[in-house]
Coordinates of C-alpha atoms and ligand atoms in Angstrom, one line a residue:
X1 CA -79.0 215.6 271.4
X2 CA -82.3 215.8 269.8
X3 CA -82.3 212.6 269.1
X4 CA -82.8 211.3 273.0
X5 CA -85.7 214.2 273.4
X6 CA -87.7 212.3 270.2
X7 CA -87.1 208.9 272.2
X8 CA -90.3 208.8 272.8
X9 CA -92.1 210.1 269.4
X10 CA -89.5 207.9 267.9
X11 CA -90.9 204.5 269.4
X12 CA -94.5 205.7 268.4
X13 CA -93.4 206.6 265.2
X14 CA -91.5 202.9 264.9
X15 CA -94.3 201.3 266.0
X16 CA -96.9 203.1 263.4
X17 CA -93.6 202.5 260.5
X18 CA -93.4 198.7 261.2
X19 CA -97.1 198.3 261.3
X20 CA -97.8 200.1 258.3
X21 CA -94.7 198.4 256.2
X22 CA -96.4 194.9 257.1
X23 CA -100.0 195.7 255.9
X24 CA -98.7 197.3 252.9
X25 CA -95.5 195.5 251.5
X26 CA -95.9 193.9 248.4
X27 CA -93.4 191.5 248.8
X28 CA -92.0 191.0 252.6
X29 CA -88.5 189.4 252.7
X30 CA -89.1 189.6 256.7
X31 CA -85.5 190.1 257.3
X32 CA -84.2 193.6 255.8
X33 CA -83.0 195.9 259.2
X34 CA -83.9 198.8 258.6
X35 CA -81.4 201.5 261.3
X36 CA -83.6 204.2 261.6
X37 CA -86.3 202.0 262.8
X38 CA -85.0 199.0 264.5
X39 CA -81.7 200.1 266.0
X40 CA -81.8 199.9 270.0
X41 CA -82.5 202.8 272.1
X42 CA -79.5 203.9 273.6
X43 CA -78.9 205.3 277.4
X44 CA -78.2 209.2 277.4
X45 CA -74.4 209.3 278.1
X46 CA -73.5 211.4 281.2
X47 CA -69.7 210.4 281.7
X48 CA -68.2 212.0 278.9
X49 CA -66.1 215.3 278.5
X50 CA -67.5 217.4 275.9
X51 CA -64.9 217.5 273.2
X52 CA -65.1 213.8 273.4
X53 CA -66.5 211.5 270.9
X54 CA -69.2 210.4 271.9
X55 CA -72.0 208.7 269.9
X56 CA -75.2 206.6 269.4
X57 CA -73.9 205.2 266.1
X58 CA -70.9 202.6 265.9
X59 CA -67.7 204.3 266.2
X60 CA -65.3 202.7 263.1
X61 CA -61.4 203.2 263.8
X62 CA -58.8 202.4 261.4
X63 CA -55.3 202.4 260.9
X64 CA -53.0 202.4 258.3
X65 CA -50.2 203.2 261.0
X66 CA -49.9 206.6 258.9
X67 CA -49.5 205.4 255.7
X68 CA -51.6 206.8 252.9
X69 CA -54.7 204.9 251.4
X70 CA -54.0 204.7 247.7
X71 CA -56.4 205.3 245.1
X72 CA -56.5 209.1 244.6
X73 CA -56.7 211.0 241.5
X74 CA -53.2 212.1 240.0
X75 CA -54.0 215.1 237.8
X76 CA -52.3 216.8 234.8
X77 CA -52.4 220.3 234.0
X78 CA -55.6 220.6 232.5
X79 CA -57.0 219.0 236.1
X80 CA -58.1 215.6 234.5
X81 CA -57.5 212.7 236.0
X82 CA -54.8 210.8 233.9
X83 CA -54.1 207.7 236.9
X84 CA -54.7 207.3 240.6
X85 CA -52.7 207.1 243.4
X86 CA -50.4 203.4 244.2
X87 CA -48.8 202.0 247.3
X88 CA -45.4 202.1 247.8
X89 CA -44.9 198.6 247.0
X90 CA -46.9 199.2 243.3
X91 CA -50.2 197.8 244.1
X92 CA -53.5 199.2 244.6
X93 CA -54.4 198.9 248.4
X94 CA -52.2 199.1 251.8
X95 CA -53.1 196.9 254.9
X96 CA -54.9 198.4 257.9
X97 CA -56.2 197.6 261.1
X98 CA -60.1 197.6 262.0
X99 CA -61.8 198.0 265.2
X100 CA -65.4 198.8 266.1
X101 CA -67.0 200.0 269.0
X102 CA -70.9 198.8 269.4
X103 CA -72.3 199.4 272.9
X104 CA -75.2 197.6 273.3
X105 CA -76.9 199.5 275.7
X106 CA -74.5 203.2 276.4
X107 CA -73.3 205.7 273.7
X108 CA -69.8 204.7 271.7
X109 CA -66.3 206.3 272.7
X110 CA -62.9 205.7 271.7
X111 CA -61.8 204.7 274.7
X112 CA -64.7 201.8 275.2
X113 CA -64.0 198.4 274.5
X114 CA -63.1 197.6 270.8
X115 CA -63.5 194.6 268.8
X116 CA -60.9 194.3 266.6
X117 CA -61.6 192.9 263.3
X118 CA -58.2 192.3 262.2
X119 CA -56.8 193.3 259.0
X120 CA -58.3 194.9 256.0
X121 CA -56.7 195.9 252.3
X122 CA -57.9 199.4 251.6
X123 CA -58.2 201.8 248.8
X124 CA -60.2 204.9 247.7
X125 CA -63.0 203.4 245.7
X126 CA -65.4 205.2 243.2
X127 CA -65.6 207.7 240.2
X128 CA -65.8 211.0 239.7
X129 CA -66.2 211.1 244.2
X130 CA -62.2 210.0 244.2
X131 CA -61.7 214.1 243.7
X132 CA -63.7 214.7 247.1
X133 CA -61.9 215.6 250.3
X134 CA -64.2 213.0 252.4
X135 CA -63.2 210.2 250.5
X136 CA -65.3 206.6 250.0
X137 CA -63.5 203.4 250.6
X138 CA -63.2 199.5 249.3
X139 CA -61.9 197.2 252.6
X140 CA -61.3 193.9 252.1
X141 CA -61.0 191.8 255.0
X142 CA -57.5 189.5 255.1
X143 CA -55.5 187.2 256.7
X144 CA -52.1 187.4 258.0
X145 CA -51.1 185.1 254.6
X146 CA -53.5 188.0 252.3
X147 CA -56.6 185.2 252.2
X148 CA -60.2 186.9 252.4
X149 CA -61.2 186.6 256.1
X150 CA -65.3 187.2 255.4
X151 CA -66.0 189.3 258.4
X152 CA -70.0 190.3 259.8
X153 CA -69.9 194.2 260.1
X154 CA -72.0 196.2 262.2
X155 CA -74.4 193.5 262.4
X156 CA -74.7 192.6 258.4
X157 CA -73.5 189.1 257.2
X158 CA -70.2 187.5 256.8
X159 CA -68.3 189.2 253.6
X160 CA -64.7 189.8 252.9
X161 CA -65.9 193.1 250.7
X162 CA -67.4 196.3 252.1
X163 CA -68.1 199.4 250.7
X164 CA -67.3 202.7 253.3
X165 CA -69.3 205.4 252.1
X166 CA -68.9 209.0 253.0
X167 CA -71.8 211.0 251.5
X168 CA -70.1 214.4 250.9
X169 CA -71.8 215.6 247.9
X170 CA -74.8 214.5 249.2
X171 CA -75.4 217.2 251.9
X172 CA -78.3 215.0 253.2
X173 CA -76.3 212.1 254.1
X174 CA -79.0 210.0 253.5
X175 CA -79.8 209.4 250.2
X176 CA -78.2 206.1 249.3
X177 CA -79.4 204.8 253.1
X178 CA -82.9 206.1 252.1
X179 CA -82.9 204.3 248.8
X180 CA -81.2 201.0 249.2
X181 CA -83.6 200.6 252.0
X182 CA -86.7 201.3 250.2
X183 CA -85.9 199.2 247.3
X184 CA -85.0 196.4 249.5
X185 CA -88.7 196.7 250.5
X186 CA -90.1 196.0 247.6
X187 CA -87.3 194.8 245.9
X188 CA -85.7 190.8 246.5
X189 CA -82.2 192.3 246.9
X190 CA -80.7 195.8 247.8
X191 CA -77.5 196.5 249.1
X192 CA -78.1 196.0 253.2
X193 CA -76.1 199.0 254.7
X194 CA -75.6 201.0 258.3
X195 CA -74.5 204.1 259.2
X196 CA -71.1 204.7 261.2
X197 CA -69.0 207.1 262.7
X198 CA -65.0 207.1 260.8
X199 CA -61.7 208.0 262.7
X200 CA -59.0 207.2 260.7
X201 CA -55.2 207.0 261.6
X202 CA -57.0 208.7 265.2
X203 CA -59.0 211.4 263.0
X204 CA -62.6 212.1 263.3
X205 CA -63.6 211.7 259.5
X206 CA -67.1 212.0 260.1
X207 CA -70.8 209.9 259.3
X208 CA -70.1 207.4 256.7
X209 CA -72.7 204.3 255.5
X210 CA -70.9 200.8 255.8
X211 CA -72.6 199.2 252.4
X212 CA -72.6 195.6 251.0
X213 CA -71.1 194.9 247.8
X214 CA -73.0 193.4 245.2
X215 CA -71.3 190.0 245.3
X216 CA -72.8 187.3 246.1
X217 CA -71.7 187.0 250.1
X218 CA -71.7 183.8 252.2
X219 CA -71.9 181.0 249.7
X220 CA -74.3 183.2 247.2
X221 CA -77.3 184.2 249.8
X222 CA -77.0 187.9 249.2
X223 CA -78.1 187.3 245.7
X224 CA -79.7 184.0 246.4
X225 CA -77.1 181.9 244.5
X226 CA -76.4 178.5 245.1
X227 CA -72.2 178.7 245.3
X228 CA -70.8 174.8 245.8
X229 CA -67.0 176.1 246.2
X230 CA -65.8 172.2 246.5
X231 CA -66.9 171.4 243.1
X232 CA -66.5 175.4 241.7
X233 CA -70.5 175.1 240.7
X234 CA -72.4 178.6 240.7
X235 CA -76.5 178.7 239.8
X236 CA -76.4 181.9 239.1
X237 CA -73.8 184.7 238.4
X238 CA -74.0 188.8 238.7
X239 CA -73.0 191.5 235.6
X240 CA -72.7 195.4 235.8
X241 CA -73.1 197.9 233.5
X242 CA -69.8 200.3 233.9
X243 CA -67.1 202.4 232.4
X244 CA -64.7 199.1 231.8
X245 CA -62.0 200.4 233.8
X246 CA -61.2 196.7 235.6
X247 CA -59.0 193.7 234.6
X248 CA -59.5 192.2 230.8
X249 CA -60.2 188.9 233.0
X250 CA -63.6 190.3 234.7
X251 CA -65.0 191.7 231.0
X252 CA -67.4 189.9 229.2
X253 CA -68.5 190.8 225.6
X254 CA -71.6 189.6 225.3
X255 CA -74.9 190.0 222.4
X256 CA -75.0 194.6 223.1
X257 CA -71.6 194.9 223.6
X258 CA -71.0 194.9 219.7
X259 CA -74.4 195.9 218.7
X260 CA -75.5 198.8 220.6
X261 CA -73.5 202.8 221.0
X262 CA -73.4 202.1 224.6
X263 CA -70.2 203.0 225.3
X264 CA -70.7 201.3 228.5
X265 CA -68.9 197.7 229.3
X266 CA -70.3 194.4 230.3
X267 CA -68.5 193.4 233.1
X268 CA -68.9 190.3 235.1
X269 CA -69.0 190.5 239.3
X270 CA -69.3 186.9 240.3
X271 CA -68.4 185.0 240.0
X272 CA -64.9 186.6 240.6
X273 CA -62.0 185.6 238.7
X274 CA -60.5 183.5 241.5
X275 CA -63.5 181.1 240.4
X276 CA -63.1 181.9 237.3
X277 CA -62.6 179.7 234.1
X278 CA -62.2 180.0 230.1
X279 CA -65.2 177.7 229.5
X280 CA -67.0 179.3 232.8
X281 CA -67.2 182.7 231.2
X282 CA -67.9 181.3 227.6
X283 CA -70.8 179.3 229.0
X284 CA -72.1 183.2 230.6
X285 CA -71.4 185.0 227.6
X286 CA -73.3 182.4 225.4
X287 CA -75.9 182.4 228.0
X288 CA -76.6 186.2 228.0
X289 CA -75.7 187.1 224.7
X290 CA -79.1 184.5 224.3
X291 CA -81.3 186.9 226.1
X292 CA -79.9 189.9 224.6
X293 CA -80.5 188.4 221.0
X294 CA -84.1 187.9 222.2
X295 CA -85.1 190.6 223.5
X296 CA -84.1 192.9 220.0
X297 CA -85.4 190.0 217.9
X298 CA -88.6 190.2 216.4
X299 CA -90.0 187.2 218.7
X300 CA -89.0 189.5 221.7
X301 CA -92.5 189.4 223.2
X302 CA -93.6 186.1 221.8
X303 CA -95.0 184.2 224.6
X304 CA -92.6 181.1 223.9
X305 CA -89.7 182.2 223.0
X306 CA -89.7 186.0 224.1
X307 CA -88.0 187.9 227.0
X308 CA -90.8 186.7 229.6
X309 CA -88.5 183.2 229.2
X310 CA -85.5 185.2 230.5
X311 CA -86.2 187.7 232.9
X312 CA -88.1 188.7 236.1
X313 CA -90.0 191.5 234.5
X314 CA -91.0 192.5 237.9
X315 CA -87.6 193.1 239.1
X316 CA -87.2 195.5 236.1
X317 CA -90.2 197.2 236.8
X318 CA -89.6 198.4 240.2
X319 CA -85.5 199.3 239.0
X320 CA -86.9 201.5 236.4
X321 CA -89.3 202.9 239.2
X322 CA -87.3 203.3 241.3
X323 CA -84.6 204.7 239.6
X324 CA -87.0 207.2 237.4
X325 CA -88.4 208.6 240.9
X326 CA -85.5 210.0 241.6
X327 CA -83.8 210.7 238.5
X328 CA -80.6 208.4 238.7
X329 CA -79.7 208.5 235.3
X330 CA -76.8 206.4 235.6
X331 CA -78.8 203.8 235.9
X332 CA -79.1 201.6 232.7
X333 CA -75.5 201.8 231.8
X334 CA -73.0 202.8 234.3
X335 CA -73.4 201.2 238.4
X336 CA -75.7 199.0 236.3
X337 CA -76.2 195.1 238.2
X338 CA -78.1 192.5 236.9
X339 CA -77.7 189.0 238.6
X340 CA -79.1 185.7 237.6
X341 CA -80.2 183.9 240.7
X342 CA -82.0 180.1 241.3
X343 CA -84.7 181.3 240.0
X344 CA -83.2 181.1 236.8
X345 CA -84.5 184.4 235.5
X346 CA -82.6 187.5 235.3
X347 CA -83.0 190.1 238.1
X348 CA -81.8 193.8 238.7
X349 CA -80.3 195.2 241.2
X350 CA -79.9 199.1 242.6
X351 CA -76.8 200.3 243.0
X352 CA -75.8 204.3 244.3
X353 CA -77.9 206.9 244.6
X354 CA -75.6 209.2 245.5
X355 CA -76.4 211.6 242.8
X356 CA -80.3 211.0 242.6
X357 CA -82.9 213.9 243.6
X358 CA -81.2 216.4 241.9
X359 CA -77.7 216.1 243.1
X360 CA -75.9 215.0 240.0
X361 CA -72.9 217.6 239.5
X362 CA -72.9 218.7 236.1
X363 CA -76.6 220.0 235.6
X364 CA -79.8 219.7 237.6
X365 CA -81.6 216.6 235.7
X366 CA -85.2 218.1 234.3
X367 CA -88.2 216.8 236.6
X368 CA -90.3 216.2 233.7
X369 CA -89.2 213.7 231.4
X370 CA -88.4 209.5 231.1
X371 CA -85.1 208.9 230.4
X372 CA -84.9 205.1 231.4
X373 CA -87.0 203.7 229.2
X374 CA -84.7 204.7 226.1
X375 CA -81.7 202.9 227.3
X376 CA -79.9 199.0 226.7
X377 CA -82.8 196.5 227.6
X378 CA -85.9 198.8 228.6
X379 CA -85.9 200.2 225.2
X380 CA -87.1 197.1 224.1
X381 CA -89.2 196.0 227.1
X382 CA -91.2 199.1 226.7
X383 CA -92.4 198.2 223.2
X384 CA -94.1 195.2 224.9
X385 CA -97.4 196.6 225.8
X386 CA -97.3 194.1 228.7
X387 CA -94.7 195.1 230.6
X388 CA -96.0 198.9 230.1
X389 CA -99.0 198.2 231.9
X390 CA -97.4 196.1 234.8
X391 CA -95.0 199.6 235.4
X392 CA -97.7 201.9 235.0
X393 CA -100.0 199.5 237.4
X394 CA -97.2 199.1 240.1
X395 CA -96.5 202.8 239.9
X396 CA -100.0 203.4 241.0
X397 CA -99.8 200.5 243.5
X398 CA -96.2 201.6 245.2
X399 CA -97.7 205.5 245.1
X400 CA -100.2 204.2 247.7
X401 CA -97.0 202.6 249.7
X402 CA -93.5 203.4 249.6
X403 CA -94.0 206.1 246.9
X404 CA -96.6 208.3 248.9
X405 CA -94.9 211.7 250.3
X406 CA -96.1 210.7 253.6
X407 CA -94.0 207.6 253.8
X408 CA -91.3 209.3 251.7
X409 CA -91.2 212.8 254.2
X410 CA -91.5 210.8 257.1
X411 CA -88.8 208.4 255.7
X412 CA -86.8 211.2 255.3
X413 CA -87.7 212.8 259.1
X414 CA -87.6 209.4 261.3
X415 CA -83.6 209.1 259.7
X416 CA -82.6 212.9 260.1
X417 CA -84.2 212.6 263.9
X418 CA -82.2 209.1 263.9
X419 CA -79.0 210.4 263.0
X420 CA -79.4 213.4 265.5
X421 CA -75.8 214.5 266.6
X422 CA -73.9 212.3 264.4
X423 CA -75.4 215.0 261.4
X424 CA -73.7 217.8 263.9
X425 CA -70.5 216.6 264.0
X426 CA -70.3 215.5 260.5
X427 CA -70.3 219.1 259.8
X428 CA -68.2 220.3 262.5
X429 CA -65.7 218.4 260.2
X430 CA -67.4 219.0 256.9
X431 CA -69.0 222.0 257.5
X432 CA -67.0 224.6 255.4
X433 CA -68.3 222.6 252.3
X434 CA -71.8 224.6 252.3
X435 CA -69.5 227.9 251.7
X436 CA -70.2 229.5 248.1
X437 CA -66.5 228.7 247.0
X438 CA -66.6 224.9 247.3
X439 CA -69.8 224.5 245.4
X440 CA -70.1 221.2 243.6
X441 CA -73.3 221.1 241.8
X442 CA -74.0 223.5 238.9
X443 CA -75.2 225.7 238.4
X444 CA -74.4 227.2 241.9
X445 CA -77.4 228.0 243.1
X446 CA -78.4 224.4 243.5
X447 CA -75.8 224.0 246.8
X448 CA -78.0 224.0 249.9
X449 CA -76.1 226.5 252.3
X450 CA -77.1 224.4 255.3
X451 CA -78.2 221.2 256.1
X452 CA -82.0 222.2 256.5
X453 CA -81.5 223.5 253.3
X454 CA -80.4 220.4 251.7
X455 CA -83.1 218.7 253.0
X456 CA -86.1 220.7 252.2
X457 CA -84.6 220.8 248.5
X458 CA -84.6 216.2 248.3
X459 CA -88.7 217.4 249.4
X460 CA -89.4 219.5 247.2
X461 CA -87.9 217.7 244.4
X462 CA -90.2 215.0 245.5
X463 CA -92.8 216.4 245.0
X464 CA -92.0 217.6 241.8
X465 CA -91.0 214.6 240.6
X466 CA -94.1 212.7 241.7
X467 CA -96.8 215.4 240.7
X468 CA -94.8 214.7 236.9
X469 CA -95.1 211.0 237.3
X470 CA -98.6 211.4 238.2
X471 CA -99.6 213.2 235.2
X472 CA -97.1 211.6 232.4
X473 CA -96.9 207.7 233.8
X474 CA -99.5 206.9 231.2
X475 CA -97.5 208.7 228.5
X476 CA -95.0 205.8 229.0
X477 CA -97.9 203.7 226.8
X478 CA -97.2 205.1 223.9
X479 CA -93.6 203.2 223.6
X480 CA -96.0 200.6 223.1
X481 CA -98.5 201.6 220.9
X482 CA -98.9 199.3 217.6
X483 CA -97.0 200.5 215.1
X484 CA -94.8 199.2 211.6
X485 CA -92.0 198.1 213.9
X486 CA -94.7 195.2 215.6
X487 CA -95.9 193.5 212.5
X488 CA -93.5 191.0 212.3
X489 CA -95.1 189.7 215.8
X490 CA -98.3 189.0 214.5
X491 CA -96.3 185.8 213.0
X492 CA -97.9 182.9 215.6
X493 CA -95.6 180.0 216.6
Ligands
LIG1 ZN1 -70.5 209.8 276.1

């Protein structure tokens, strides 16, 4: 409801967002669409009953005729997690049927004309969020013979994989919108993503954020790969940094793998294993094992045969930016993406922020520390005075930008006005959540108790975090100060 009052303030505020992102962009990919800002204005709905659905944002139905979605933790006594959840017929996803409602110009009911989609495969996808009640989920669109049937949803390009999620420990709801879009700004890739509204088997499941995977999408443009399926030919290919629970055939072993404590595995993303061959993934190995080897040699910052040869150390700055503002501290070894594109150089990619700002569950993560620049890869980038300076630079430069609280708080307030009922019916659903006894974070007095409350604690964390970076982002140099460990660079090729 609030949202139609703001029309008008939101238009302004559009206006003032879209001029101010073109004048101060570093790097403008001119094609990122960002919901908050550029989703069409909607007519107020006056036809619909009350307890009716009835909503700005795209209404997502599916159904798996009743059946259950797979993919749910099985516990033992202790309440670990020993397996997860199959389909009846032994495997890991069960087929459902996909329809979305877009109006173009009038609020979305159930009852409004649906385009159907067709058929998805769908499971319960993530980590340690598999235990929550609002559960995330992997589709994969399909044909009738099980063939991927790339699909555009909501507006994004054609893919056959889509991530569906349902931020439930994040009380905000927006922090993985609010972050994938920001580093698309000033990153080359981010996952693109829009928000949705989930009934499931005819249940209202509540505000969920439809997310592309990090695969390379129509003939390798997400990632800006050159794919040539006739000839099986990829430019480029995409690794992650996780806990290794996927098939042998999608690991790679590469340089760190046997060198480093990480207990982290190297796995590879695309290509996939359908495209997948023995001298394919030998040729990757040997290829990134070679920039590993460099960048913990001795020549590691020698101008000819050093990292600079292998990566795009601007990519790598703004990651460990962005992920150091707001304290992801998975990043660097677990949801960890690094792509090579036609560029040729290595790139890195952001990937769920769902437990950034001060949401991670275990403990709140201190404010006032680095933690990135001790883990696989930056630890060694960081010794390069070079790079140093370029992150300490662009700090200064995106603090000015997409880093200054007044883009960040009004980020923050331009998506909550956005989202407007949607965030009210979310917790009509979810609502019981902000109750002392389902507390997730620890210790408890770090669960907001209302959604107001959850939002003025992602500000003031902000702030926190950025008065630190302010005062320490120079500290960062002495990683790179000269020391016994550099003298073997002094040797000139
Ligand atoms: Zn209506």
């Amino acid at each position: 409801m609030k949202y139609k009052l703001i029309g008008l303030s939101v238009v302004t505020l559009t206006l003032i967002a879209v001029i101010f992102i073109s004048q101060s962009m570093p790097k403008d990919n001119g094609t990122r669409y960002i919901e908050h800002i550029m989703a069409e204005e909607k007519e107020a709905c006056e036809r619909c009953e009350n307890d009716a659905l009835c909503t700005h944002l795209p209404i997502v139905n599916i159904n798996t005729n009743g059946i259950e979605i797979p993919g749910k933790p099985v516990y033992d006594e202790n309440l670990d997690v020993i397996d997860y959840t199959l389909a009846e017929d032994g495997t890991t996803t069960v087929k459902a049927s996909i329809d979305v409602i877009d109006n173009k110009k009038t609020d979305n009911h159930l009852a409004d004309n649906a385009q159907n989609l067709g058929d998805v495969m769908i499971r319960v996808r993530g980590h340690s969020s598999r235990r929550f009640e609002k559960a995330n989920y992997f589709i994969r669109f399909v044909n009738d013979d099980g063939t991927n049937n790339p699909q555009s949803f909501l507006g994004m390009d054609d893919h056959h994989e889509w991530a569906l999620h349902g931020p439930f420990l994040d009380k905000t709801l927006i922090r993985n919108y609010m972050w994938y879009n920001i580093a698309g700004e000033i990153m080359d890739y981010s996952p693109n993503v829009r928000f949705f509204e989930l009934v499931l088997n005819g249940e209202y499941r509540g505000l969920y954020l439809a997310t592309e995977m990090i695969t390379a999408g129509k003939e390798g443009a997400r990632l800006s790969l050159s794919v040539n399926k006739k000839d099986n030919t990829f430019s480029g290919y995409a690794l992650r940094l996780d806990w290794g629970d996927t098939d042998e055939a999608n690991k790679l072993y590469p340089f760190t793998n046997y060198t480093t404590r990480a207990k982290t595995q190297h796995e590879l993303v695309y290509p996939g294993t359908k495209n997948m061959t023995p001298e394919l993934k030998k040729a990757i190995k040997d290829e990134f094992s070679l920039f590993e080897k460099t960048l913990y040699s001795y020549d590691y910052n020698n101008e000819k045969y050093g990292y600079k040869n292998y990566i795009d150390a601007d990519s790598f700055v703004d990651y460990f930016l962005i992920n150091e503002l707001t304290c992801n501290y998975d990043a660097g070894s677990l949801s960890t993406y690094i792509y090579k594109d036609t560029s040729g150089k290595y790139k890195m990619c952001v990937w769920d922020f769902n437990s950034a700002c001060d949401a991670y569950q275990e403990q709140a993560m201190p404010t006032n520390e680095f933690r990135l620049n001790s883990v696989l890869w930056f630890q060694m980038l960081f010794m390069d005075n070079e790079f140093t300076d370029r992150v300490v630079e662009r700090y200064w430069e995106l603090r000015k930008t997409v880093f200054s609280e007044e883009y960040l708080f009004g980020f923050i307030d331009d998506t909550v006005d956005y989202l407007g009922s949607a965030i009210d019916r979310n917790y009509d659903r979810w609502g019981y959540t902000f109750g002392a006894e389902y507390d997730l974070l620890h210790p408890n007095e770090r669960n907001p108790r209302n959604y107001e409350e959850s939002i003025k604690q992602l500000k003031s964390f902000l702030t926190k975090r950025l008065t630190f970076m302010d005062e320490n982002i120079e500290s960062l140099k002495q990683y790179s100060a000269e020391s016994k460990t550099k003298k073997y660079n002094e040797v000139s090729d």
